[in-house]
PDB file of C-alpha atoms in Angstrom:
ATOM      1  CA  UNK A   1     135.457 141.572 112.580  1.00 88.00           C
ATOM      2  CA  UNK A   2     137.553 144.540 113.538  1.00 94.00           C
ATOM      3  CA  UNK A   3     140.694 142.396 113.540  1.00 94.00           C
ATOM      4  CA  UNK A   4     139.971 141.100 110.262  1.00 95.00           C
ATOM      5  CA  UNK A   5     139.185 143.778 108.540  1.00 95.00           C
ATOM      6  CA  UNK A   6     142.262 145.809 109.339  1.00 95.00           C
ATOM      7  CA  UNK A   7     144.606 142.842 108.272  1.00 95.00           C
ATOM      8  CA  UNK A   8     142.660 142.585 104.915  1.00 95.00           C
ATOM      9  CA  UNK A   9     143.024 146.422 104.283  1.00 93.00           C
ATOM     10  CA  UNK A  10     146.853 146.304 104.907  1.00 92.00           C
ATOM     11  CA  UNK A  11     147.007 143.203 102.534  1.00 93.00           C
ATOM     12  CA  UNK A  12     145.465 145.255  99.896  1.00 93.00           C
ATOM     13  CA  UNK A  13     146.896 148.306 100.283  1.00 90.00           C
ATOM     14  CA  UNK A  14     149.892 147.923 103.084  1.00 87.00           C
ATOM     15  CA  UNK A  15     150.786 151.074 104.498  1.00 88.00           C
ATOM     16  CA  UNK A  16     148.833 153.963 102.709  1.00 88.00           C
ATOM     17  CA  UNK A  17     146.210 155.053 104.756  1.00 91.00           C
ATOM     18  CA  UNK A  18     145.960 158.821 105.763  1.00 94.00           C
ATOM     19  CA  UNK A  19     143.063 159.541 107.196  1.00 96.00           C
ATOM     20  CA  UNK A  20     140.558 156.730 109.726  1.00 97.00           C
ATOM     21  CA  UNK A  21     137.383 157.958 110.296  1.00 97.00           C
ATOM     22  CA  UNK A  22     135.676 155.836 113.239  1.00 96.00           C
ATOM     23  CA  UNK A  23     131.606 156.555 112.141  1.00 89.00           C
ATOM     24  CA  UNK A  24     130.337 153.350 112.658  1.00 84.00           C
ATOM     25  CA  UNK A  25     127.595 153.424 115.301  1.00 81.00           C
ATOM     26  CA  UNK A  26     124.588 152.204 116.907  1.00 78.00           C
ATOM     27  CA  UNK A  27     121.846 153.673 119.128  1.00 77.00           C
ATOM     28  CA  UNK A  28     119.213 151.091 120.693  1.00 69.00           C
ATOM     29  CA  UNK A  29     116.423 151.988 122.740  1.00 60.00           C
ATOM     30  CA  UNK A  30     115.603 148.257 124.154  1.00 65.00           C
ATOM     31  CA  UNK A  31     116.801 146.601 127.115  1.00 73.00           C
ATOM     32  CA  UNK A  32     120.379 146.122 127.783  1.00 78.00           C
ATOM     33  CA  UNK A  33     122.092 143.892 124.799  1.00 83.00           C
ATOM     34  CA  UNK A  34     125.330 141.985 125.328  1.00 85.00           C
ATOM     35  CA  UNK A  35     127.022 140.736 122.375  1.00 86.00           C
ATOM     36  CA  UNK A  36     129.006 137.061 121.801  1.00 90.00           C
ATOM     37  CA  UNK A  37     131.943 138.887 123.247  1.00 90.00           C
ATOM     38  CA  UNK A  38     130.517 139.482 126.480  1.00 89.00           C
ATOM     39  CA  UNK A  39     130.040 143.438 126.234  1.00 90.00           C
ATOM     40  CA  UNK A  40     127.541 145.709 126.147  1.00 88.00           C
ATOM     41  CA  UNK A  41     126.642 146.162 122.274  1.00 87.00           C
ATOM     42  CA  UNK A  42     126.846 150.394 122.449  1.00 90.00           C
ATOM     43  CA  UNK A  43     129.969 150.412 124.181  1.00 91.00           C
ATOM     44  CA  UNK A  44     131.000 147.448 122.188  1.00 93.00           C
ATOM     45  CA  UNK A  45     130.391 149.246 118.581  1.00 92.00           C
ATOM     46  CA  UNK A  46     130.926 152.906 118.911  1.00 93.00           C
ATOM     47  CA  UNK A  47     133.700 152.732 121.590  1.00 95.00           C
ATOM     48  CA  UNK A  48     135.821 149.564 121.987  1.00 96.00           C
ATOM     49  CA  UNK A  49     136.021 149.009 118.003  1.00 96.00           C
ATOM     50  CA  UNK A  50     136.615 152.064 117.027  1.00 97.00           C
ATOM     51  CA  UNK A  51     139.746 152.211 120.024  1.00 97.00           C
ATOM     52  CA  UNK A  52     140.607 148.763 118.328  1.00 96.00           C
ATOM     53  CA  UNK A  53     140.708 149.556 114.727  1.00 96.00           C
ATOM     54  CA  UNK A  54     142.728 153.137 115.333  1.00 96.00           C
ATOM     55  CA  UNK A  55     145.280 150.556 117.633  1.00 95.00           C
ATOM     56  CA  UNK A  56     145.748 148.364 114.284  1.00 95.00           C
ATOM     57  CA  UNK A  57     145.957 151.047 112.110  1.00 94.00           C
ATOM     58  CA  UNK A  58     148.406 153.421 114.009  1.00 93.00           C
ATOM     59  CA  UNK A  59     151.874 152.135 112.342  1.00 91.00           C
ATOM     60  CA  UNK A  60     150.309 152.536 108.690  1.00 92.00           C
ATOM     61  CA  UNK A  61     148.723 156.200 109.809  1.00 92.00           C
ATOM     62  CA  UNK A  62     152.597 156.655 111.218  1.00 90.00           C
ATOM     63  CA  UNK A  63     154.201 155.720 108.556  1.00 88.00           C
ATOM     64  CA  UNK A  64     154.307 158.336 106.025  1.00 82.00           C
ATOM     65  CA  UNK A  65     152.796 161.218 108.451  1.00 89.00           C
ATOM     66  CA  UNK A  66     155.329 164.077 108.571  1.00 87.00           C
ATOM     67  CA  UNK A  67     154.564 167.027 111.081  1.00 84.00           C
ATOM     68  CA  UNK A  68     154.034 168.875 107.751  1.00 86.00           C
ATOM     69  CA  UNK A  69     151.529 166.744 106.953  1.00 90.00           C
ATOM     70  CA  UNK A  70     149.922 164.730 109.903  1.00 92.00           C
ATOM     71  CA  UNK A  71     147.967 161.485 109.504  1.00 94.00           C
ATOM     72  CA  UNK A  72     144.470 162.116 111.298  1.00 96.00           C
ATOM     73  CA  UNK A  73     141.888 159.506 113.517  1.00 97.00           C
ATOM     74  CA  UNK A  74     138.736 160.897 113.964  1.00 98.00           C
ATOM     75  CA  UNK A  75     135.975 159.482 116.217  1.00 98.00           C
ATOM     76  CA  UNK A  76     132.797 160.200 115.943  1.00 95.00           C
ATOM     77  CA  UNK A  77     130.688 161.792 118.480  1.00 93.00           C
ATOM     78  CA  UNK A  78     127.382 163.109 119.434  1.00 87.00           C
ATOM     79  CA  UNK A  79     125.564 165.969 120.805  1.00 81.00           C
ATOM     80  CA  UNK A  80     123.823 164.243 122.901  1.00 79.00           C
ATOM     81  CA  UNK A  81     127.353 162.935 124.711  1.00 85.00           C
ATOM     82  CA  UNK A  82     126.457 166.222 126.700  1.00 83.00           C
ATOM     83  CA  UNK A  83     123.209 163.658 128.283  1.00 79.00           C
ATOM     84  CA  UNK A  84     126.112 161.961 130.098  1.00 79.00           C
ATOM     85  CA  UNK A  85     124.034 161.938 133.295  1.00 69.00           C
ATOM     86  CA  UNK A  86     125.790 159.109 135.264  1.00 66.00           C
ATOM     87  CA  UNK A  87     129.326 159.850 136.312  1.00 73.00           C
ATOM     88  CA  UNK A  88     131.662 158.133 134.250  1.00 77.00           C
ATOM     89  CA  UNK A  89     132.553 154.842 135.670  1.00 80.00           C
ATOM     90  CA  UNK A  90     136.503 154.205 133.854  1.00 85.00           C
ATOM     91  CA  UNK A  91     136.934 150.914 136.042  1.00 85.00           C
ATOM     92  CA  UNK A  92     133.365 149.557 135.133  1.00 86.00           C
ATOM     93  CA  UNK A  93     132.203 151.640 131.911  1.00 86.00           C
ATOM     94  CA  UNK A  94     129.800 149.040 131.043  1.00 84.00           C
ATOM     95  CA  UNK A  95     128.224 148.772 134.238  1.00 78.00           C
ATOM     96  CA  UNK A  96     124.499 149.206 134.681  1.00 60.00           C
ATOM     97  CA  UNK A  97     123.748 152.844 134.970  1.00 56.00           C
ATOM     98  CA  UNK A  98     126.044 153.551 132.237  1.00 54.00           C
ATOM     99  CA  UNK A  99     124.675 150.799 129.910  1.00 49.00           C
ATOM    100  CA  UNK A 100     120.484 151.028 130.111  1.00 55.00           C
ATOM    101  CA  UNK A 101     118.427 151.597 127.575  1.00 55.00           C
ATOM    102  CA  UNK A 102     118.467 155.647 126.377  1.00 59.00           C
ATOM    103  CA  UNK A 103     121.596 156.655 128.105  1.00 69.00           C
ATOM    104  CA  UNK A 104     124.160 154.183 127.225  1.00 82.00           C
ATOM    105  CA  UNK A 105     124.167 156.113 123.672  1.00 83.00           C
ATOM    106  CA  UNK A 106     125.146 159.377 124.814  1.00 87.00           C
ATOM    107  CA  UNK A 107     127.707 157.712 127.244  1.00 90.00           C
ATOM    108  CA  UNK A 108     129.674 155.803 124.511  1.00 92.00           C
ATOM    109  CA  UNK A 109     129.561 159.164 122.315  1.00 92.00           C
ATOM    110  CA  UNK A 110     130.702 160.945 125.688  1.00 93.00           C
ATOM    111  CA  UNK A 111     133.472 158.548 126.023  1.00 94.00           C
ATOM    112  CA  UNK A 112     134.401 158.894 122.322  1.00 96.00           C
ATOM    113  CA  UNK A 113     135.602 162.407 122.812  1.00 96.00           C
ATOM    114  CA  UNK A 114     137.261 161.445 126.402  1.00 96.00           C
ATOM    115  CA  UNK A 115     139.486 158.933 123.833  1.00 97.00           C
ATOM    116  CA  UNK A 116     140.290 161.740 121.385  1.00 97.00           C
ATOM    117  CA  UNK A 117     141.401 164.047 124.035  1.00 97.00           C
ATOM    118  CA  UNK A 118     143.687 161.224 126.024  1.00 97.00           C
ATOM    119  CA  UNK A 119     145.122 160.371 122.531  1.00 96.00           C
ATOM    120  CA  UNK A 120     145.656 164.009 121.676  1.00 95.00           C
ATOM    121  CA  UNK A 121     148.212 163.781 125.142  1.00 94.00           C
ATOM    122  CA  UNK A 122     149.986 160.812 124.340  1.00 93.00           C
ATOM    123  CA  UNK A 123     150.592 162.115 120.764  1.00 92.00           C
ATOM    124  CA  UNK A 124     151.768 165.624 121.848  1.00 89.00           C
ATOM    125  CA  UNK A 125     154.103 163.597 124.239  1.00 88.00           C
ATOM    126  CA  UNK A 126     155.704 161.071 122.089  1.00 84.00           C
ATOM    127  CA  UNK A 127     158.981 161.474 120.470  1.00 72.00           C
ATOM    128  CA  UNK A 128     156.883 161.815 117.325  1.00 71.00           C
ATOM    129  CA  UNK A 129     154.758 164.544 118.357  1.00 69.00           C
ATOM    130  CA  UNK A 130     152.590 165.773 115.435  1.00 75.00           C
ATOM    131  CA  UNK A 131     152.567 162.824 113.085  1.00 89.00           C
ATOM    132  CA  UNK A 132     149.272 161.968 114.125  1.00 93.00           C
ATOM    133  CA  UNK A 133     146.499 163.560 115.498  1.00 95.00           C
ATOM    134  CA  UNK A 134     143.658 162.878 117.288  1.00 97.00           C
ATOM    135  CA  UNK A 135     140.241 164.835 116.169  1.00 98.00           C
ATOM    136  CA  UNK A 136     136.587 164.549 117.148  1.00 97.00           C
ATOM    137  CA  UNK A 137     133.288 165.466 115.078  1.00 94.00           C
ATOM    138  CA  UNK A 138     129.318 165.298 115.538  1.00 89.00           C
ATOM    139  CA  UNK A 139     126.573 165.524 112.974  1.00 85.00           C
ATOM    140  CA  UNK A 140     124.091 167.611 115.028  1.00 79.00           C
ATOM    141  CA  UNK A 141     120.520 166.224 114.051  1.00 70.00           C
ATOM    142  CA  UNK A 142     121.154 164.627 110.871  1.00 64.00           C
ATOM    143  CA  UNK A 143     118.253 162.608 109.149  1.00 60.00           C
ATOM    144  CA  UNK A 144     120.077 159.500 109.053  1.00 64.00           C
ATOM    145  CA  UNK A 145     118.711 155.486 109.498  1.00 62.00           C
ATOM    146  CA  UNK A 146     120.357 156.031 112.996  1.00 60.00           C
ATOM    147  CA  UNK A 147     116.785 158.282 113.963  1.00 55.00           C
ATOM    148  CA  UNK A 148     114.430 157.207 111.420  1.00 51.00           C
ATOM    149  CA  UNK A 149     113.037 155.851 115.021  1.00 49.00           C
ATOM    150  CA  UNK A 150     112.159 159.644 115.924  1.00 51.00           C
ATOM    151  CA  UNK A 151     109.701 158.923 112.870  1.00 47.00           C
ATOM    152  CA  UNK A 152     110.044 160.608 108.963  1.00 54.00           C
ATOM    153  CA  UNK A 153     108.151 163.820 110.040  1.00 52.00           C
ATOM    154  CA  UNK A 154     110.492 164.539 112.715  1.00 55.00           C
ATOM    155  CA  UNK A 155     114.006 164.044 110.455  1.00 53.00           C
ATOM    156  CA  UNK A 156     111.733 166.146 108.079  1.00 52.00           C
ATOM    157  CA  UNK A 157     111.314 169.018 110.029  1.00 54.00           C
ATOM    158  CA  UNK A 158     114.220 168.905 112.553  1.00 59.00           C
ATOM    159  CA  UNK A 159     116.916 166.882 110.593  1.00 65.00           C
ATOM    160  CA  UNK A 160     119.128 167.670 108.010  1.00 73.00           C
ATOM    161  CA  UNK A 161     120.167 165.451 105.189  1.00 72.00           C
ATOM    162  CA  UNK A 162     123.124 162.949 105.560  1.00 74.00           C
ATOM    163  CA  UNK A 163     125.077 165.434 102.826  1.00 77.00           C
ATOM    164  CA  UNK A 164     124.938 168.362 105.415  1.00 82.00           C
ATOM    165  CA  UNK A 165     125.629 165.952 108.390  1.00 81.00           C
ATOM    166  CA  UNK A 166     128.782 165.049 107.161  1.00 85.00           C
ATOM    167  CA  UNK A 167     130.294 167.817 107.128  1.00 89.00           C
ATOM    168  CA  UNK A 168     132.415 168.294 110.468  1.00 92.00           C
ATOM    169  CA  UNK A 169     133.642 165.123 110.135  1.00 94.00           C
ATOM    170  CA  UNK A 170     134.818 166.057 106.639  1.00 95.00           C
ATOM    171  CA  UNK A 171     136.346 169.057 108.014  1.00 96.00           C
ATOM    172  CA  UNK A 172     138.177 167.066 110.675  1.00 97.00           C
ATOM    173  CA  UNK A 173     139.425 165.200 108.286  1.00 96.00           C
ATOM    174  CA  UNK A 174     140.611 167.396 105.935  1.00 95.00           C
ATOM    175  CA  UNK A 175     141.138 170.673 106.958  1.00 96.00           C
ATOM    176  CA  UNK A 176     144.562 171.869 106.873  1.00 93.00           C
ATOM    177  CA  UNK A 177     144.667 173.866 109.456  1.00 94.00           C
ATOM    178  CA  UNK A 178     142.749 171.501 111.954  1.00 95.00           C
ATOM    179  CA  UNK A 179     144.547 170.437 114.723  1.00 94.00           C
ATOM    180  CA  UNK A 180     144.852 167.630 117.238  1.00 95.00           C
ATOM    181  CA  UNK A 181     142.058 167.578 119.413  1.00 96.00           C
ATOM    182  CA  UNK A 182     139.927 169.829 118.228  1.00 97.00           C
ATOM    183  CA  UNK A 183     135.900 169.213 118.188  1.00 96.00           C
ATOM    184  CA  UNK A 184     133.857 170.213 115.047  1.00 95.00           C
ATOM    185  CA  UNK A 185     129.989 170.365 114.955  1.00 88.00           C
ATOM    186  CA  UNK A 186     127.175 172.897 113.215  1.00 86.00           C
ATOM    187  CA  UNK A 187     126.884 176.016 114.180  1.00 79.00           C
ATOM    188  CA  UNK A 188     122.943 176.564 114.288  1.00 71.00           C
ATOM    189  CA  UNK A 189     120.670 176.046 116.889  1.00 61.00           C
ATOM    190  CA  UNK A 190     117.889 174.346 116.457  1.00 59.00           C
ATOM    191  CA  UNK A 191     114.781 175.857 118.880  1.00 47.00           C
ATOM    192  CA  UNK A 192     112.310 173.251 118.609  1.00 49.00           C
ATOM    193  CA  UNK A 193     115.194 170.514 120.092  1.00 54.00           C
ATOM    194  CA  UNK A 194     116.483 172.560 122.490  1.00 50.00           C
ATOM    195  CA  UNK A 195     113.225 172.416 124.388  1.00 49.00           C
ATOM    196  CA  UNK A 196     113.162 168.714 124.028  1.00 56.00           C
ATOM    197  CA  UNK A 197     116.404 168.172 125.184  1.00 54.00           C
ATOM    198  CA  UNK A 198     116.158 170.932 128.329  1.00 54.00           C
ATOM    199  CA  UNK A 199     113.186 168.748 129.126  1.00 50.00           C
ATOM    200  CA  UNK A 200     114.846 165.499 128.923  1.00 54.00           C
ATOM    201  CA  UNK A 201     117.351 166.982 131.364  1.00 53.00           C
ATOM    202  CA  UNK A 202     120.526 167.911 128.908  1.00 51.00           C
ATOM    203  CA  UNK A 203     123.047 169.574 130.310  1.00 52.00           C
ATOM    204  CA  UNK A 204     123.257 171.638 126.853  1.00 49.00           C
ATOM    205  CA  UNK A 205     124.450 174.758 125.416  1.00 49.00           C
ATOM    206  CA  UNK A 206     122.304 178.254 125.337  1.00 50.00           C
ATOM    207  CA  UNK A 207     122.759 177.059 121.478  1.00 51.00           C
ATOM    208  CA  UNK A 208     122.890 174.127 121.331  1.00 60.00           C
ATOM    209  CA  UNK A 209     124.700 172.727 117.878  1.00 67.00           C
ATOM    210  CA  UNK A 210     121.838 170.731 115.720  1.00 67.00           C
ATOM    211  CA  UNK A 211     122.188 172.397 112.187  1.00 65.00           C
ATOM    212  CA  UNK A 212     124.536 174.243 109.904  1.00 70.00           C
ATOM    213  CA  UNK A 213     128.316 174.374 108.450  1.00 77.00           C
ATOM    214  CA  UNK A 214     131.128 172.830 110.626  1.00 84.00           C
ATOM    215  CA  UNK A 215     132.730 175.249 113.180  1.00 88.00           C
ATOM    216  CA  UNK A 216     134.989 174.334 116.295  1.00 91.00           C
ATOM    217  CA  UNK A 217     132.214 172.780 118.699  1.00 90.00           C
ATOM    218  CA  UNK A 218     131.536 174.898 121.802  1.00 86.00           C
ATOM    219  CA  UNK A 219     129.928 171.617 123.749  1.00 87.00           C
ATOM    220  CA  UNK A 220     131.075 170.853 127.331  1.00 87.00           C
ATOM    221  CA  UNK A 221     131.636 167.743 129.677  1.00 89.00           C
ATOM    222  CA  UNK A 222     132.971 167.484 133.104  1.00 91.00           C
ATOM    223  CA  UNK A 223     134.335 164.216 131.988  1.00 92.00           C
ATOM    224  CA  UNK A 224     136.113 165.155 128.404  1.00 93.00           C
ATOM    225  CA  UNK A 225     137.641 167.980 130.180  1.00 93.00           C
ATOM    226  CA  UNK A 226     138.883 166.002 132.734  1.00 94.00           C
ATOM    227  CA  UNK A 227     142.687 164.392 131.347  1.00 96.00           C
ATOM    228  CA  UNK A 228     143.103 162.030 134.427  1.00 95.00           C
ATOM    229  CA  UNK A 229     139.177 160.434 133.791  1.00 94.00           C
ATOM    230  CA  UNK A 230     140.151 160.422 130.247  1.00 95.00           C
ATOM    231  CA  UNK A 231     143.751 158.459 130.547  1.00 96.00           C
ATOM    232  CA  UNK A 232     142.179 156.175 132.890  1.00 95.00           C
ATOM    233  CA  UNK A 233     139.239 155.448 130.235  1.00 95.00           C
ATOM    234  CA  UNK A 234     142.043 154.945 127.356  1.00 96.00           C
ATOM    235  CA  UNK A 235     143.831 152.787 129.764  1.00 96.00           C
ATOM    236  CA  UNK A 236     140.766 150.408 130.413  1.00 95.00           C
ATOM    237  CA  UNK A 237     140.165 150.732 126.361  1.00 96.00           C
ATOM    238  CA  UNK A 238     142.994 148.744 126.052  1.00 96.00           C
ATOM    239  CA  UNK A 239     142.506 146.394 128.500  1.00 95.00           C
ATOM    240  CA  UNK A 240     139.423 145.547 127.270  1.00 94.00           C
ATOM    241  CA  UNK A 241     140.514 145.444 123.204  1.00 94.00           C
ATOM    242  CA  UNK A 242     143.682 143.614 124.462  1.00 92.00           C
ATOM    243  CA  UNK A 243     146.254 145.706 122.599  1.00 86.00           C
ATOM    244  CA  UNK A 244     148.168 148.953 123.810  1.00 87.00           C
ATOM    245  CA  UNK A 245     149.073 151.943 121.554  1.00 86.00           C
ATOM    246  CA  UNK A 246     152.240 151.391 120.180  1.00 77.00           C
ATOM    247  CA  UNK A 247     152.936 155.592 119.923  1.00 72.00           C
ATOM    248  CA  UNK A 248     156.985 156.025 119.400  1.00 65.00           C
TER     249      UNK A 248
END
């Protein structure tokens, strides 16, 4: 578990951790799953984790981050988080229309970047403004087990490999001069998905960002721009994980 995990990793190493990288995620295509916790198993594993394991891990990330050099949590988004058809329900994110089948994924990866950008607030606003900062990244179209269901021909020909993939969230990471809530993604379009995704109804860029080296992304959501959606979605985060951000 989440819990478990995060008091192991302090056993074993106590305090030095620099950098958290949230990337663990799932995408399912089936009917609506709910796990022995009682949520919704996308919202459960690439949001409410994630929100968990960056709560445990704050005071070590705090704890030797100077505004000189800032600890970093970096969630993990998507390019499809831009898909976000249904408005975003912060009360109820779980409920129905947010949770079914293909668009519960983009969703959760819409609501990782909404996390990121009400984090990025509360840091700039503590009394230790700086010390940690909030980033988010997205692979583009990487050819990754996560769409081996697109089939091998089409992470052939559209995807790049895992090794190129990982690259804005490496950047994110590591990059000195990368700030608190800033977005990374590639910065090449790639044609043959844009159609795809203009006819599945994506609300996506003129180029949109499926290929390349990491740049600052240029995607857009009503609801990651909007800070009062995005507090309110942090606040129900913790409600749900059952543990507040302790941000001095």
């Amino acid at each position: 578990s989440v819990r478990s995990f995060a008091a192991a990793y302090k056993e074993k190493y106590g305090n030095d951790v620099h950098v958290l990288l949230n990337n663990a995620g799932v995408a399912n295509d089936d009917d609506r799953v709910t796990t022995d916790d009682g949520h919704e198993l996308l919202w459960q594993t690439n949001v409410w984790s994630a929100v968990l394991l960056t709560q445990l891990l704050l005071p070590s990330l705090a704890e030797g981050a100077t505004e000189e050099k800032p600890a970093r949590v970096v969630f993990l988004s998507s390019v499809t988080s831009t898909m976000a058809k249904v408005k975003m329900n912060a009360d109820d994110p779980e409920s129905e229309g947010l949770g079914k089948k293909l668009w519960a994924y983009p969703h959760t990866k819409c609501a990782d970047w909404m996390i990121v950008n009400a984090l990025t607030k509360r840091f700039k606003e503590s009394s230790s403004k700086g010390k940690v900062q909030a980033l988010c990244a997205h692979p583009g179209f990487s050819s990754t087990d996560m769409t081996s269901g697109l089939g091998g021909l089409a992470n052939i020909v559209m995807g790049m490999p895992a090794s190129k993939g990982c690259l804005p969230q490496v950047r994110a990471c590591v990059d000195p001069d990368a700030k608190g809530g800033e977005f990374y993604g590639p910065n090449t379009p790639h044609y043959s998905l844009q159609h795809l995704f203009k006819y599945m109804g994506a609300k996506l860029n003129k180029e949109p960002e499926m290929y390349g080296a990491p740049v600052h992304s240029k995607l857009e959501s009503p609801y990651a721009s909007d800070a009062e959606l995005c507090e309110k979605l942090l606040c129900k985060a913790e409600e749900i994980v059952g543990a507040k951000f302790d941000i001095a």
